[in-house]
């Protein structure tokens, strides 16, 4: 039976809403917040205010684009965490109010689970991974290797103990004077540079865990030293610096992912999160299909960054289990992967 789910995402600085019919997208609308570029990073208070301005027109646009009226909705799914508390509260409050007004079920969604479940959206060119598979989830706030046994059964094999890969990209870009968000710019310039030109320290971590704080410090100290000798060092070597930084981050990620695959025997490998849009990460996965016998699953670009479609599809699978939320459900800035 056809179910129409409205998904609302407001965990950070993107306000997004999507309408799906089962797992097929009818509309996926996102409003970005450019104001944070002025500050070199997301300002939580400004983000929550922008969500308040954006959420009504974004939801309205998604419904109009889908051709579905609000009275046809089967349920409303929303991000309850993890994320910025002010941003989460806007989406949570709106979803509660709308669900009450329409007298339909309310479904809370874990943001990190939703990134993984984005692989189950019906979309041309995207293949659904079979269970179990490994998912490397990489974003500005999280870096995790997850063994996915079912839509809602996960084993967290490893995660960052400090900074995430996406944060390492953005902070390295900021050190070099690039505007926010710097990760995509490093990827862009890296394709023009020599990835073996510079070397940076890589952490030694147990098992499948990550650390990126030491890498950021290594980049900072190296550039400070070189700029003292040559004030134009960064500008003259920007492409090579970006290529070398990106190579180092990819080596850290793939070292752990290869170990997890070898130890578990799982060769179905997926990526998710904002950094999964990175060209080097996508290329590295495809190369390992030949060298390691992996089968890789890479989401379309629109499902890498935060989006309402991943929340909606997560809501659909929860709807099938009748896993609904009470009206007193709370937003949570910190939320474990398996928390329902």
Short mmCIF file of C-alpha atoms in Angstrom, two decimals:
data_model
loop_
_atom_site.label_atom_id
_atom_site.label_comp_id
_atom_site.label_asym_id
_atom_site.label_seq_id
_atom_site.Cartn_x
_atom_site.Cartn_y
_atom_site.Cartn_z
CA UNK A 1 0.00 0.00 0.00
CA UNK A 2 1.29 3.47 -0.91
CA UNK A 3 2.44 5.57 2.03
CA UNK A 4 3.26 9.27 1.77
CA UNK A 5 5.85 10.46 4.27
CA UNK A 6 6.96 14.05 4.85
CA UNK A 7 10.57 14.22 6.05
CA UNK A 8 11.97 17.29 7.80
CA UNK A 9 15.71 17.83 8.34
CA UNK A 10 17.08 20.71 10.46
CA UNK A 11 20.07 19.34 12.36
CA UNK A 12 22.62 21.96 11.31
CA UNK A 13 22.41 24.79 8.76
CA UNK A 14 20.29 23.29 5.96
CA UNK A 15 16.50 23.38 6.17
CA UNK A 16 15.18 20.54 4.06
CA UNK A 17 11.84 18.84 3.45
CA UNK A 18 10.97 15.90 1.24
CA UNK A 19 7.87 13.93 0.33
CA UNK A 20 8.18 10.28 -0.64
CA UNK A 21 5.81 7.59 -1.82
CA UNK A 22 7.15 4.50 -0.06
CA UNK A 23 10.84 4.81 -1.07
CA UNK A 24 10.33 6.91 -4.20
CA UNK A 25 11.03 10.64 -3.97
CA UNK A 26 8.27 12.98 -5.08
CA UNK A 27 10.01 16.16 -3.88
CA UNK A 28 13.22 17.09 -2.05
CA UNK A 29 13.65 20.80 -1.28
CA UNK A 30 16.56 22.36 0.62
CA UNK A 31 17.28 25.95 1.71
CA UNK A 32 20.94 26.69 2.44
CA UNK A 33 22.21 29.35 4.84
CA UNK A 34 24.89 31.51 3.24
CA UNK A 35 25.28 33.81 6.25
CA UNK A 36 27.76 31.43 7.91
CA UNK A 37 30.37 32.12 5.22
CA UNK A 38 30.99 35.50 6.86
CA UNK A 39 32.07 33.79 10.08
CA UNK A 40 34.09 30.88 8.68
CA UNK A 41 31.78 28.27 10.20
CA UNK A 42 28.25 27.59 11.39
CA UNK A 43 26.99 29.98 14.09
CA UNK A 44 24.34 28.00 16.05
CA UNK A 45 22.15 30.99 16.99
CA UNK A 46 22.05 32.30 13.42
CA UNK A 47 21.33 28.79 12.15
CA UNK A 48 18.26 28.35 14.37
CA UNK A 49 16.90 31.77 13.38
CA UNK A 50 17.32 30.94 9.69
CA UNK A 51 15.50 27.63 10.20
CA UNK A 52 12.56 29.55 11.66
CA UNK A 53 12.43 31.70 8.55
CA UNK A 54 12.87 28.81 6.11
CA UNK A 55 10.89 25.88 7.44
CA UNK A 56 7.37 26.98 6.43
CA UNK A 57 8.25 27.93 2.82
CA UNK A 58 10.45 24.83 2.42
CA UNK A 59 7.75 22.42 3.60
CA UNK A 60 5.16 24.25 1.50
CA UNK A 61 7.40 24.02 -1.58
CA UNK A 62 8.00 20.29 -1.04
CA UNK A 63 4.26 19.58 -0.79
CA UNK A 64 3.46 21.64 -3.89
CA UNK A 65 6.24 20.03 -5.89
CA UNK A 66 5.16 16.53 -4.85
CA UNK A 67 1.57 17.08 -5.90
CA UNK A 68 0.48 15.64 -2.56
CA UNK A 69 -1.79 17.58 -0.21
CA UNK A 70 -1.08 17.60 3.52
CA UNK A 71 -4.28 15.59 4.09
CA UNK A 72 -2.83 12.71 2.08
CA UNK A 73 0.26 12.34 4.29
CA UNK A 74 0.59 9.08 6.21
CA UNK A 75 3.12 10.40 8.75
CA UNK A 76 5.67 13.11 9.45
CA UNK A 77 9.29 12.16 10.08
CA UNK A 78 11.82 14.60 11.54
CA UNK A 79 15.41 14.69 12.75
CA UNK A 80 15.51 14.49 16.54
CA UNK A 81 19.33 14.38 16.79
CA UNK A 82 22.24 14.48 16.88
CA UNK A 83 22.86 18.07 15.84
CA UNK A 84 22.71 21.69 16.99
CA UNK A 85 20.05 21.97 19.69
CA UNK A 86 18.55 25.24 18.47
CA UNK A 87 18.29 23.94 14.92
CA UNK A 88 16.79 20.64 16.03
CA UNK A 89 14.17 22.38 18.15
CA UNK A 90 12.81 24.26 15.14
CA UNK A 91 12.26 21.07 13.12
CA UNK A 92 11.00 19.11 16.12
CA UNK A 93 8.45 21.75 17.13
CA UNK A 94 7.19 22.19 13.58
CA UNK A 95 6.83 18.43 13.02
CA UNK A 96 4.95 17.99 16.29
CA UNK A 97 2.54 20.82 15.51
CA UNK A 98 1.84 19.62 11.98
CA UNK A 99 1.34 16.00 13.06
CA UNK A 100 -1.11 17.10 15.76
CA UNK A 101 -3.00 19.34 13.34
CA UNK A 102 -3.33 16.53 10.78
CA UNK A 103 -3.83 13.81 13.43
CA UNK A 104 -1.20 11.55 11.82
CA UNK A 105 1.77 9.65 13.33
CA UNK A 106 4.97 11.43 14.31
CA UNK A 107 8.29 9.63 13.66
CA UNK A 108 11.61 10.72 15.13
CA UNK A 109 14.72 9.87 13.09
CA UNK A 110 18.35 9.56 14.11
CA UNK A 111 20.35 11.78 11.77
CA UNK A 112 23.27 9.33 11.43
CA UNK A 113 20.95 6.39 10.73
CA UNK A 114 19.30 8.49 8.04
CA UNK A 115 22.61 9.04 6.25
CA UNK A 116 22.99 5.25 6.05
CA UNK A 117 19.39 4.66 4.99
CA UNK A 118 19.76 7.18 2.16
CA UNK A 119 21.08 4.18 0.23
CA UNK A 120 17.54 2.78 0.19
CA UNK A 121 16.02 5.71 -1.67
CA UNK A 122 14.78 4.73 -5.12
CA UNK A 123 16.95 6.71 -7.49
CA UNK A 124 18.29 6.09 -10.96
CA UNK A 125 21.93 5.02 -10.86
CA UNK A 126 21.86 4.10 -7.15
CA UNK A 127 22.10 0.46 -6.13
CA UNK A 128 20.84 -0.78 -2.77
CA UNK A 129 23.47 -2.62 -0.69
CA UNK A 130 22.60 -6.08 0.70
CA UNK A 131 22.81 -6.84 4.43
CA UNK A 132 25.26 -6.97 6.06
CA UNK A 133 27.38 -4.16 4.65
CA UNK A 134 29.94 -1.72 6.00
CA UNK A 135 29.19 1.99 5.84
CA UNK A 136 31.81 4.69 6.23
CA UNK A 137 29.86 7.73 7.40
CA UNK A 138 31.90 10.89 6.98
CA UNK A 139 30.63 14.41 7.61
CA UNK A 140 31.58 17.64 9.31
CA UNK A 141 30.60 16.30 12.71
CA UNK A 142 31.02 12.53 12.49
CA UNK A 143 33.37 9.87 11.15
CA UNK A 144 32.22 6.29 11.75
CA UNK A 145 32.57 2.77 10.40
CA UNK A 146 29.29 0.95 10.90
CA UNK A 147 28.36 -2.67 10.26
CA UNK A 148 24.77 -2.53 9.03
CA UNK A 149 22.89 -5.79 9.68
CA UNK A 150 19.38 -4.49 9.03
CA UNK A 151 17.59 -1.18 8.47
CA UNK A 152 17.74 -0.52 12.22
CA UNK A 153 20.38 -2.94 13.50
CA UNK A 154 23.88 -1.51 13.60
CA UNK A 155 27.26 -2.28 15.08
CA UNK A 156 29.49 0.77 15.55
CA UNK A 157 32.96 -0.63 14.78
CA UNK A 158 34.92 2.59 14.99
CA UNK A 159 34.55 6.36 15.24
CA UNK A 160 36.62 9.48 15.67
CA UNK A 161 37.83 10.19 19.19
CA UNK A 162 38.10 13.92 18.51
CA UNK A 163 37.54 15.77 15.22
CA UNK A 164 35.72 14.44 12.16
CA UNK A 165 37.13 14.15 8.64
CA UNK A 166 34.89 16.93 7.36
CA UNK A 167 36.10 19.23 10.11
CA UNK A 168 39.69 18.42 9.19
CA UNK A 169 38.98 19.48 5.61
CA UNK A 170 37.29 22.72 6.66
CA UNK A 171 39.89 23.66 9.28
CA UNK A 172 42.77 22.94 6.89
CA UNK A 173 41.07 25.15 4.32
CA UNK A 174 40.63 27.92 6.89
CA UNK A 175 44.33 27.72 7.82
CA UNK A 176 45.15 28.24 4.14
CA UNK A 177 42.80 31.22 3.92
CA UNK A 178 40.06 29.52 1.88
CA UNK A 179 36.42 30.50 2.54
CA UNK A 180 33.89 28.31 4.36
CA UNK A 181 32.94 25.60 3.57
CA UNK A 182 36.48 24.70 2.57
CA UNK A 183 36.18 20.95 2.03
CA UNK A 184 34.78 21.19 -1.52
CA UNK A 185 37.46 23.76 -2.40
CA UNK A 186 40.27 21.48 -1.23
CA UNK A 187 38.76 18.74 -3.41
CA UNK A 188 38.62 21.13 -6.36
CA UNK A 189 42.21 22.38 -6.08
CA UNK A 190 43.56 18.93 -5.19
CA UNK A 191 42.66 17.68 -8.65
CA UNK A 192 45.20 20.15 -10.06
CA UNK A 193 48.02 19.35 -7.65
CA UNK A 194 50.72 16.79 -6.80
CA UNK A 195 49.48 14.67 -3.90
CA UNK A 196 53.00 13.47 -3.04
CA UNK A 197 54.50 16.96 -2.72
CA UNK A 198 54.00 17.37 1.05
CA UNK A 199 53.78 14.95 3.99
CA UNK A 200 51.77 15.36 7.19
CA UNK A 201 51.56 13.30 10.36
CA UNK A 202 49.00 10.50 10.53
CA UNK A 203 47.75 9.29 13.95
CA UNK A 204 48.11 5.75 15.20
CA UNK A 205 44.78 4.62 16.60
CA UNK A 206 43.63 1.27 17.96
CA UNK A 207 41.30 -0.94 15.95
CA UNK A 208 38.96 1.07 13.70
CA UNK A 209 38.94 4.44 15.47
CA UNK A 210 40.00 7.73 13.93
CA UNK A 211 41.68 10.94 15.05
CA UNK A 212 42.13 14.10 13.01
CA UNK A 213 43.15 16.71 15.59
CA UNK A 214 46.85 15.87 15.24
CA UNK A 215 46.67 16.21 11.47
CA UNK A 216 45.18 19.70 11.79
CA UNK A 217 47.99 20.67 14.17
CA UNK A 218 50.60 19.22 11.81
CA UNK A 219 49.23 21.28 8.90
CA UNK A 220 49.07 24.45 11.02
CA UNK A 221 52.66 24.21 12.32
CA UNK A 222 54.07 23.29 8.91
CA UNK A 223 52.41 26.25 7.18
CA UNK A 224 53.36 28.67 9.95
CA UNK A 225 57.00 27.63 9.54
CA UNK A 226 56.98 27.93 5.75
CA UNK A 227 55.13 31.26 5.68
CA UNK A 228 57.77 32.82 7.94
CA UNK A 229 60.32 32.13 5.20
CA UNK A 230 58.03 32.82 2.26
CA UNK A 231 54.83 34.85 2.90
CA UNK A 232 53.43 33.64 -0.44
CA UNK A 233 54.07 29.95 0.28
CA UNK A 234 50.39 28.93 0.51
CA UNK A 235 49.36 30.86 -2.59
CA UNK A 236 52.28 29.49 -4.64
CA UNK A 237 51.67 25.87 -3.54
CA UNK A 238 47.90 25.83 -3.02
CA UNK A 239 47.08 22.99 -5.45
CA UNK A 240 49.86 20.75 -4.15
CA UNK A 241 48.97 21.50 -0.53
CA UNK A 242 45.31 20.64 -1.13
CA UNK A 243 46.25 17.44 -2.96
CA UNK A 244 48.63 16.37 -0.18
CA UNK A 245 46.13 17.16 2.59
CA UNK A 246 43.36 15.30 0.79
CA UNK A 247 45.62 12.29 0.17
CA UNK A 248 46.51 12.14 3.87
CA UNK A 249 42.87 12.24 4.99
CA UNK A 250 41.94 9.55 2.45
CA UNK A 251 44.79 7.31 3.61
CA UNK A 252 43.57 7.58 7.21
CA UNK A 253 40.01 6.69 6.17
CA UNK A 254 40.91 3.83 3.86
CA UNK A 255 43.45 2.27 6.22
CA UNK A 256 40.70 1.73 8.80
CA UNK A 257 38.05 0.76 6.26
CA UNK A 258 40.32 -1.85 4.68
CA UNK A 259 41.08 -3.30 8.12
CA UNK A 260 37.37 -3.49 9.00
CA UNK A 261 36.59 -5.20 5.70
CA UNK A 262 39.41 -7.72 6.11
CA UNK A 263 38.49 -8.53 9.72
CA UNK A 264 34.74 -8.91 9.10
CA UNK A 265 35.02 -10.48 5.65
CA UNK A 266 32.44 -7.99 4.35
CA UNK A 267 33.15 -6.65 0.87
CA UNK A 268 29.96 -4.66 0.34
CA UNK A 269 31.12 -1.14 1.24
CA UNK A 270 28.97 2.00 1.33
CA UNK A 271 29.74 5.63 2.09
CA UNK A 272 27.44 8.31 3.47
CA UNK A 273 27.51 11.88 4.77
CA UNK A 274 28.70 15.16 3.33
CA UNK A 275 32.28 14.05 2.68
CA UNK A 276 30.98 11.15 0.56
CA UNK A 277 30.69 13.77 -2.20
CA UNK A 278 34.50 14.01 -2.24
CA UNK A 279 35.95 12.90 -5.58
CA UNK A 280 39.02 11.21 -4.07
CA UNK A 281 36.86 9.12 -1.72
CA UNK A 282 34.62 8.02 -4.58
CA UNK A 283 37.59 7.25 -6.81
CA UNK A 284 39.33 5.31 -4.03
CA UNK A 285 36.28 3.12 -3.52
CA UNK A 286 36.05 2.31 -7.21
CA UNK A 287 39.77 1.46 -7.34
CA UNK A 288 39.35 -1.00 -4.47
CA UNK A 289 36.61 -2.80 -6.35
CA UNK A 290 39.43 -3.99 -8.63
CA UNK A 291 42.23 -4.41 -6.09
CA UNK A 292 40.29 -5.79 -3.09
CA UNK A 293 37.16 -7.23 -4.69
CA UNK A 294 34.88 -4.73 -3.01
CA UNK A 295 31.42 -3.84 -4.24
CA UNK A 296 30.93 -0.15 -3.50
CA UNK A 297 27.70 1.82 -2.99
CA UNK A 298 27.94 5.55 -3.50
CA UNK A 299 24.94 7.87 -3.03
CA UNK A 300 23.97 10.54 -5.52
CA UNK A 301 25.35 13.97 -4.65
CA UNK A 302 21.96 15.29 -3.50
CA UNK A 303 21.79 12.58 -0.82
CA UNK A 304 25.32 13.12 0.54
CA UNK A 305 24.69 16.40 2.32
CA UNK A 306 21.87 16.79 4.84
CA UNK A 307 18.52 16.37 3.08
CA UNK A 308 14.88 15.70 3.82
CA UNK A 309 14.72 12.61 1.58
CA UNK A 310 16.95 10.56 3.89
CA UNK A 311 14.72 11.51 6.83
CA UNK A 312 11.58 10.61 4.89
CA UNK A 313 12.85 7.19 3.79
CA UNK A 314 13.95 6.43 7.35
CA UNK A 315 10.47 7.39 8.46
CA UNK A 316 8.97 5.03 5.90
CA UNK A 317 10.88 2.02 7.26
CA UNK A 318 9.88 3.00 10.80
CA UNK A 319 6.28 3.35 9.65
CA UNK A 320 6.34 -0.24 8.42
CA UNK A 321 7.32 -1.28 11.96
CA UNK A 322 4.68 1.05 13.46
CA UNK A 323 7.55 2.65 15.36
CA UNK A 324 5.92 5.98 16.15
CA UNK A 325 6.92 8.73 18.58
CA UNK A 326 4.92 10.29 21.38
CA UNK A 327 4.16 13.99 21.22
CA UNK A 328 6.50 14.67 24.15
CA UNK A 329 9.54 13.36 22.21
CA UNK A 330 12.61 15.56 22.76
CA UNK A 331 15.34 16.81 20.47
CA UNK A 332 18.78 15.57 21.52
CA UNK A 333 22.02 17.29 20.57
CA UNK A 334 23.88 14.05 21.32
CA UNK A 335 22.32 10.77 20.28
CA UNK A 336 23.79 7.32 19.93
CA UNK A 337 23.52 5.50 16.62
CA UNK A 338 21.11 2.80 17.83
CA UNK A 339 18.90 5.15 19.87
CA UNK A 340 15.36 4.93 18.49
#
